[in-house]
Coordinates of C-alpha atoms and ligand atoms in Angstrom, one line a residue:
M784 CA 122.3 102.0 47.1
N785 CA 125.8 102.8 48.0
D786 CA 125.9 105.3 50.9
K787 CA 129.6 105.4 51.6
N788 CA 130.0 108.8 50.0
T789 CA 128.8 112.0 51.6
N790 CA 130.1 114.4 49.0
E791 CA 127.0 115.8 47.4
D792 CA 129.0 117.2 44.5
E793 CA 130.0 113.7 43.3
L794 CA 129.0 113.2 39.7
V795 CA 126.6 110.3 39.0
V796 CA 126.4 109.5 35.3
F797 CA 123.3 108.0 33.7
V798 CA 124.5 106.1 30.7
C799 CA 123.4 103.8 27.9
N800 CA 125.4 101.8 25.4
D801 CA 124.6 103.0 21.9
L802 CA 124.2 100.9 18.7
G803 CA 127.9 101.5 17.9
S804 CA 128.8 100.3 21.4
I805 CA 129.8 103.6 22.8
T806 CA 128.7 104.4 26.3
R807 CA 127.1 107.8 26.4
G808 CA 125.1 109.7 29.0
R809 CA 124.7 112.7 31.3
A810 CA 125.8 113.4 34.8
I811 CA 123.9 114.8 37.8
P812 CA 125.1 115.8 41.3
L813 CA 124.8 113.0 43.9
A814 CA 122.6 115.3 45.9
D815 CA 119.8 114.9 43.3
L816 CA 120.1 111.1 42.9
Q817 CA 117.0 110.1 44.8
E818 CA 114.7 112.2 42.7
K819 CA 116.5 111.4 39.4
M820 CA 116.2 107.7 40.0
Q821 CA 112.5 108.2 39.4
T822 CA 112.6 110.7 36.5
G823 CA 115.9 109.9 34.8
V824 CA 117.6 112.6 32.7
G825 CA 116.8 114.0 29.2
W826 CA 118.0 112.2 26.1
V827 CA 117.7 112.9 22.4
P828 CA 116.4 110.3 19.8
I829 CA 119.1 111.2 17.2
N830 CA 121.8 110.2 19.8
Q831 CA 121.0 106.6 18.6
T832 CA 122.2 107.5 15.1
I833 CA 125.3 109.5 15.9
S834 CA 128.3 107.6 14.5
P835 CA 131.4 106.6 16.4
F836 CA 133.0 109.6 14.5
D837 CA 130.4 112.0 16.0
Q838 CA 128.6 112.6 12.8
I839 CA 124.8 112.7 12.4
P840 CA 123.8 110.8 9.2
E841 CA 122.0 112.7 6.4
S842 CA 119.1 110.3 6.5
D843 CA 118.5 110.7 10.2
L844 CA 115.1 109.4 11.2
W845 CA 114.2 111.9 13.9
G846 CA 116.1 115.0 12.8
S847 CA 116.0 117.7 15.5
H848 CA 112.7 116.5 16.9
G849 CA 111.6 114.6 20.0
D850 CA 112.7 113.8 23.5
R851 CA 113.5 110.6 25.5
R852 CA 114.6 109.8 29.0
L853 CA 117.6 107.8 30.3
L854 CA 115.9 105.9 33.1
P855 CA 118.4 104.2 35.4
D856 CA 118.1 100.6 36.5
P857 CA 119.0 100.5 40.2
A858 CA 120.5 97.0 39.9
T859 CA 123.3 98.3 37.6
E860 CA 124.9 100.8 40.0
V861 CA 128.6 101.0 39.7
R862 CA 130.8 103.0 42.1
V863 CA 134.5 102.6 41.9
D864 CA 137.1 104.5 43.9
L865 CA 140.6 103.4 43.2
A866 CA 142.1 106.2 45.3
L867 CA 144.7 107.1 42.7
G868 CA 143.9 110.8 42.7
Y869 CA 140.8 110.6 40.5
T870 CA 137.2 111.2 41.6
P871 CA 135.1 108.1 42.0
L872 CA 133.5 106.6 38.9
H873 CA 129.8 106.4 39.7
F874 CA 127.2 105.4 37.1
F875 CA 124.0 103.6 36.4
L876 CA 123.1 101.8 33.1
C877 CA 119.8 103.1 31.8
D878 CA 117.0 102.2 29.4
I879 CA 116.1 104.8 26.9
T880 CA 112.4 105.5 27.4
H881 CA 109.6 107.8 26.3
L882 CA 108.7 110.7 28.5
D883 CA 106.2 108.6 30.5
G884 CA 108.8 105.9 31.2
S885 CA 107.4 103.4 28.6
P886 CA 110.0 101.4 26.6
W887 CA 111.4 102.9 23.4
D888 CA 112.0 100.1 20.9
V889 CA 115.2 101.6 19.6
C890 CA 116.8 101.1 23.0
A891 CA 119.2 98.2 22.8
R892 CA 118.7 97.2 26.4
T893 CA 114.9 97.1 25.9
F894 CA 115.5 95.0 22.7
L895 CA 117.5 92.5 24.7
K896 CA 114.8 92.3 27.4
N897 CA 112.1 91.7 24.8
T898 CA 114.3 89.0 23.1
V899 CA 114.9 87.2 26.4
E900 CA 111.1 87.2 27.0
D901 CA 110.5 86.0 23.5
L902 CA 112.9 83.1 23.9
R903 CA 111.3 82.2 27.2
E904 CA 107.8 82.2 25.7
R905 CA 108.7 80.1 22.7
T906 CA 111.1 77.5 24.4
G907 CA 110.8 77.9 28.2
C908 CA 114.5 78.6 28.2
S909 CA 116.6 81.4 29.5
V910 CA 120.3 82.2 28.7
R911 CA 123.2 82.3 31.1
A912 CA 126.2 84.0 29.5
A913 CA 129.7 85.3 30.2
F914 CA 131.8 87.7 28.1
E915 CA 135.5 87.5 27.4
H916 CA 137.0 90.8 26.4
E917 CA 140.3 91.2 24.7
F918 CA 142.0 94.7 24.4
A919 CA 145.4 96.1 23.6
F920 CA 147.3 99.0 25.0
T921 CA 148.1 101.5 22.3
D922 CA 150.8 103.1 24.4
M923 CA 152.9 99.9 24.8
Q924 CA 156.0 99.0 22.7
P925 CA 155.4 96.2 20.2
A926 CA 158.6 94.4 21.2
A927 CA 157.3 93.8 24.7
D928 CA 157.4 90.4 26.5
P929 CA 155.9 87.2 24.9
G930 CA 152.2 86.4 24.9
F931 CA 150.8 84.5 28.0
S932 CA 154.1 85.2 29.8
L933 CA 154.4 86.1 33.4
A934 CA 156.7 88.9 32.3
R935 CA 154.0 90.5 30.2
L936 CA 151.5 90.1 32.9
R937 CA 153.8 91.8 35.4
A938 CA 154.8 94.5 32.9
V939 CA 151.5 96.3 33.4
E940 CA 151.2 96.0 37.1
P941 CA 149.6 97.4 39.1
F942 CA 147.0 97.7 36.3
G943 CA 145.8 94.1 36.6
T944 CA 145.3 94.4 40.3
H945 CA 143.6 97.7 40.1
L946 CA 141.3 96.4 37.3
I947 CA 140.3 93.4 39.4
R948 CA 139.7 95.8 42.4
A949 CA 137.6 98.0 40.2
M950 CA 135.5 95.1 39.0
R951 CA 135.0 93.8 42.6
Q952 CA 134.1 97.2 43.9
A953 CA 131.5 97.4 41.1
G954 CA 130.0 94.1 42.3
Q955 CA 131.0 92.3 39.1
E956 CA 132.7 88.9 39.3
P957 CA 136.0 88.9 37.5
E958 CA 137.3 85.4 36.6
T959 CA 140.7 85.8 34.8
F960 CA 143.1 88.5 33.7
L961 CA 145.7 87.4 31.3
A962 CA 148.4 88.6 28.9
E963 CA 147.2 87.6 25.4
F964 CA 149.0 86.6 22.3
G965 CA 148.5 89.8 20.2
V966 CA 150.7 92.9 20.4
A967 CA 150.3 94.6 23.8
Q968 CA 147.1 92.6 24.2
Y969 CA 145.4 91.5 27.4
E970 CA 142.1 89.9 28.3
L971 CA 139.5 90.1 31.1
S972 CA 136.8 87.5 31.6
C973 CA 133.9 87.3 34.1
K974 CA 131.7 84.7 35.7
P975 CA 128.4 83.9 34.0
A976 CA 125.1 85.7 34.8
L977 CA 121.6 85.7 33.2
A978 CA 121.5 87.4 29.8
L979 CA 120.6 91.0 30.8
A980 CA 123.1 91.1 33.7
A981 CA 125.7 89.5 31.5
A982 CA 125.3 92.1 28.7
D983 CA 125.3 94.9 31.4
R984 CA 128.5 93.3 32.8
S985 CA 130.1 93.4 29.3
V986 CA 129.5 97.2 29.2
I987 CA 130.8 97.6 32.7
M988 CA 133.9 95.5 32.1
R989 CA 134.9 97.7 29.1
E990 CA 134.3 100.9 31.0
L991 CA 136.3 99.7 33.9
V992 CA 139.2 98.7 31.7
H993 CA 139.1 102.2 30.2
E994 CA 138.8 103.8 33.6
T995 CA 141.7 101.9 35.1
A996 CA 143.9 102.6 32.0
R997 CA 143.0 106.3 32.3
Q998 CA 144.0 106.4 35.9
H999 CA 147.3 104.8 34.9
G1000 CA 147.9 107.3 32.2
R1001 CA 147.5 104.5 29.6
K1002 CA 145.2 104.0 26.6
A1003 CA 143.3 100.7 26.1
S1004 CA 141.7 99.9 22.8
F1005 CA 139.0 97.2 22.1
S1006 CA 139.3 97.8 18.3
P1007 CA 138.8 94.4 16.5
K1008 CA 142.1 95.2 14.6
L1009 CA 144.6 97.9 15.5
T1010 CA 146.9 97.3 12.6
P1011 CA 146.6 95.0 9.6
D1012 CA 149.4 92.7 10.8
T1013 CA 148.5 92.3 14.4
L1014 CA 146.1 89.7 15.9
G1015 CA 142.7 91.2 16.5
S1016 CA 140.7 91.6 19.7
G1017 CA 137.6 89.6 20.0
V1018 CA 134.6 89.3 22.3
H1019 CA 133.8 85.7 23.0
I1020 CA 130.3 85.0 24.4
H1021 CA 130.0 81.9 26.5
F1022 CA 126.5 80.8 27.0
S1023 CA 124.2 77.9 28.0
L1024 CA 120.4 77.4 27.9
L1025 CA 118.6 77.0 31.3
D1026 CA 115.1 75.7 32.1
E1027 CA 112.6 77.6 34.2
A1028 CA 114.2 76.2 37.4
G1029 CA 117.6 77.6 36.4
K1030 CA 119.0 74.1 35.6
S1031 CA 121.0 73.7 32.4
R1032 CA 119.3 72.3 29.3
T1033 CA 122.4 72.2 27.3
Y1034 CA 123.8 68.7 28.0
D1035 CA 122.9 65.3 26.7
A1036 CA 125.7 62.6 27.1
N1037 CA 124.1 60.5 24.3
R1038 CA 124.1 63.0 21.5
P1039 CA 126.8 64.4 19.2
G1040 CA 129.0 66.9 21.0
R1041 CA 127.0 66.1 24.1
L1042 CA 124.6 68.9 23.1
S1043 CA 121.0 68.4 24.1
E1044 CA 118.4 68.5 21.3
I1045 CA 117.4 72.1 22.0
A1046 CA 121.1 73.2 22.3
G1047 CA 121.7 71.5 19.0
Q1048 CA 118.8 73.3 17.4
F1049 CA 119.9 76.6 18.9
S1050 CA 123.4 76.0 17.4
A1051 CA 122.1 75.0 14.0
G1052 CA 120.1 78.3 14.0
I1053 CA 123.2 80.3 14.7
V1054 CA 125.2 78.6 12.0
K1055 CA 122.3 78.9 9.4
Y1056 CA 121.7 82.6 10.1
L1057 CA 125.4 83.5 10.8
P1058 CA 125.7 86.0 7.9
S1059 CA 122.7 88.0 9.3
I1060 CA 123.8 87.6 12.9
L1061 CA 127.2 89.1 11.9
T1062 CA 125.4 92.4 11.1
F1063 CA 124.9 92.7 14.9
T1064 CA 128.0 91.0 16.3
A1065 CA 130.6 92.2 13.7
P1066 CA 129.1 95.5 12.6
S1067 CA 132.2 97.5 11.6
V1068 CA 134.5 97.5 8.6
L1069 CA 137.4 96.5 10.9
S1070 CA 135.3 93.5 12.2
Y1071 CA 136.1 91.8 8.9
E1072 CA 139.8 92.4 9.1
R1073 CA 139.7 90.4 12.3
L1074 CA 137.5 87.5 11.0
I1075 CA 140.2 85.8 9.0
P1076 CA 141.6 82.3 9.2
H1077 CA 144.5 81.5 11.5
S1078 CA 143.8 84.1 14.1
W1079 CA 141.4 82.1 16.2
S1080 CA 138.7 84.7 15.7
G1081 CA 136.0 82.2 14.7
P1082 CA 135.9 83.0 11.0
Y1083 CA 134.4 79.7 9.9
A1084 CA 130.6 79.4 9.8
C1085 CA 130.4 76.1 11.6
L1086 CA 129.9 74.4 15.0
G1087 CA 133.2 73.0 16.2
E1088 CA 133.9 70.8 19.2
R1089 CA 136.7 72.5 21.1
N1090 CA 137.9 74.2 18.0
R1091 CA 138.8 77.9 18.2
E1092 CA 138.5 78.5 14.4
A1093 CA 134.8 77.8 14.5
A1094 CA 132.4 80.7 14.9
L1095 CA 130.5 78.6 17.5
R1096 CA 132.6 76.3 19.7
I1097 CA 131.5 73.6 22.1
C1098 CA 133.7 74.3 25.2
P1099 CA 135.4 71.6 27.3
T1100 CA 134.1 70.6 30.7
V1101 CA 136.4 70.2 33.6
E1102 CA 136.2 66.9 35.4
T1103 CA 138.9 67.2 38.0
S1104 CA 137.9 65.9 41.5
G1105 CA 134.8 64.2 40.1
R1106 CA 133.2 67.4 38.8
R1107 CA 130.1 66.7 36.7
P1108 CA 129.8 67.9 33.1
D1109 CA 126.1 68.4 32.9
E1110 CA 125.8 71.9 34.4
Q1111 CA 129.1 73.0 32.9
L1112 CA 128.7 72.2 29.2
H1113 CA 128.3 75.4 27.2
L1114 CA 128.8 77.0 23.8
E1115 CA 131.1 79.9 22.9
Y1116 CA 130.1 82.4 20.1
R1117 CA 133.4 83.8 18.8
A1118 CA 132.5 85.9 15.8
C1119 CA 131.9 89.0 17.9
D1120 CA 133.9 92.1 18.7
A1121 CA 133.6 95.2 20.8
T1122 CA 132.1 97.4 18.0
A1123 CA 128.9 95.4 18.7
N1124 CA 126.4 96.5 21.3
P1125 CA 126.3 93.6 23.7
Ligands
LIG391 N1 142.3 87.2 19.5 C1 141.4 86.1 19.1 C2 140.1 86.8 18.5 O1 140.2 87.7 17.7 C3 141.1 85.1 20.1 C4 142.2 84.4 20.7 C5 141.7 83.4 21.8 O2 141.6 83.8 22.9 O3 141.4 82.3 21.5 O4 139.0 86.4 18.8
MG392 MG1 141.5 85.4 24.2

């Protein structure tokens, strides 16, 4: 655990990412951290049904009853101090549990852990994944510099540098930061990690974009579509299947698209069940304003080799300096946005 800070008043926030992909939680003083790592903090079951507009639905399952805990996972500690006049951002991602610490099946992180285990039992595979996150500054003038231009990249400095610094302080592994094509749009991507760590990283990435923007007096939005005429912001999930030893099971040079049999089956399953899968990965009204042709959002229910209009894309491999394709080949699921819980 990070012991750099001796200020016992520092707030440490225990958080979870809710079903609408909003990170919510409660803070404690750093002085109490040791004890609270064991007990967590109180949480309320209906918090899982509060809408992004802070309304509790009429048909709420739990009403005013019941109690849960937010139990922190020590592996997820994030402490970022950009020294820009703000207090450090210090938080842990948590599971939502019953009072005895046993898993609660409405906790999205628990659901992911169970799914990862289910996949391993049925196929012997695990998933390695990396998230790309697009976002737009709502405070930036639309007539700004062109997409992908050095000018637009520099226009927000030192935001980019501070974002990379925040990610690295948090122990995450940022890969690229770029000025995207949409209005005031930028993108952050990270290196791959095993499924749970990758999903945690997706939550952390978004929170660090918000935090860095906040400290710069800016406002970043991950909305799938900010206005009807602008390009949307997507979440692209790169992934490959691994065997028990952690070697890729995704590649077979002799098959179509160089996809192994199991990766082909996995892809076919995604394409077949895409309408149902969209319930989770494109869960908001605005999600469907983004999923339209000619915006590279992956609106077509197909597997495409190096085609950005396909919901599922076979990504290229880099073969410079004799690099081998077998551990690199992977898929990219593009029909996702940040209104989805990762
Ligand atoms: N903005 C596009 C989307 O909505 C993606 C553009 C790209 O990076 O290919 O997913
Ligand atoms: Mg992009």
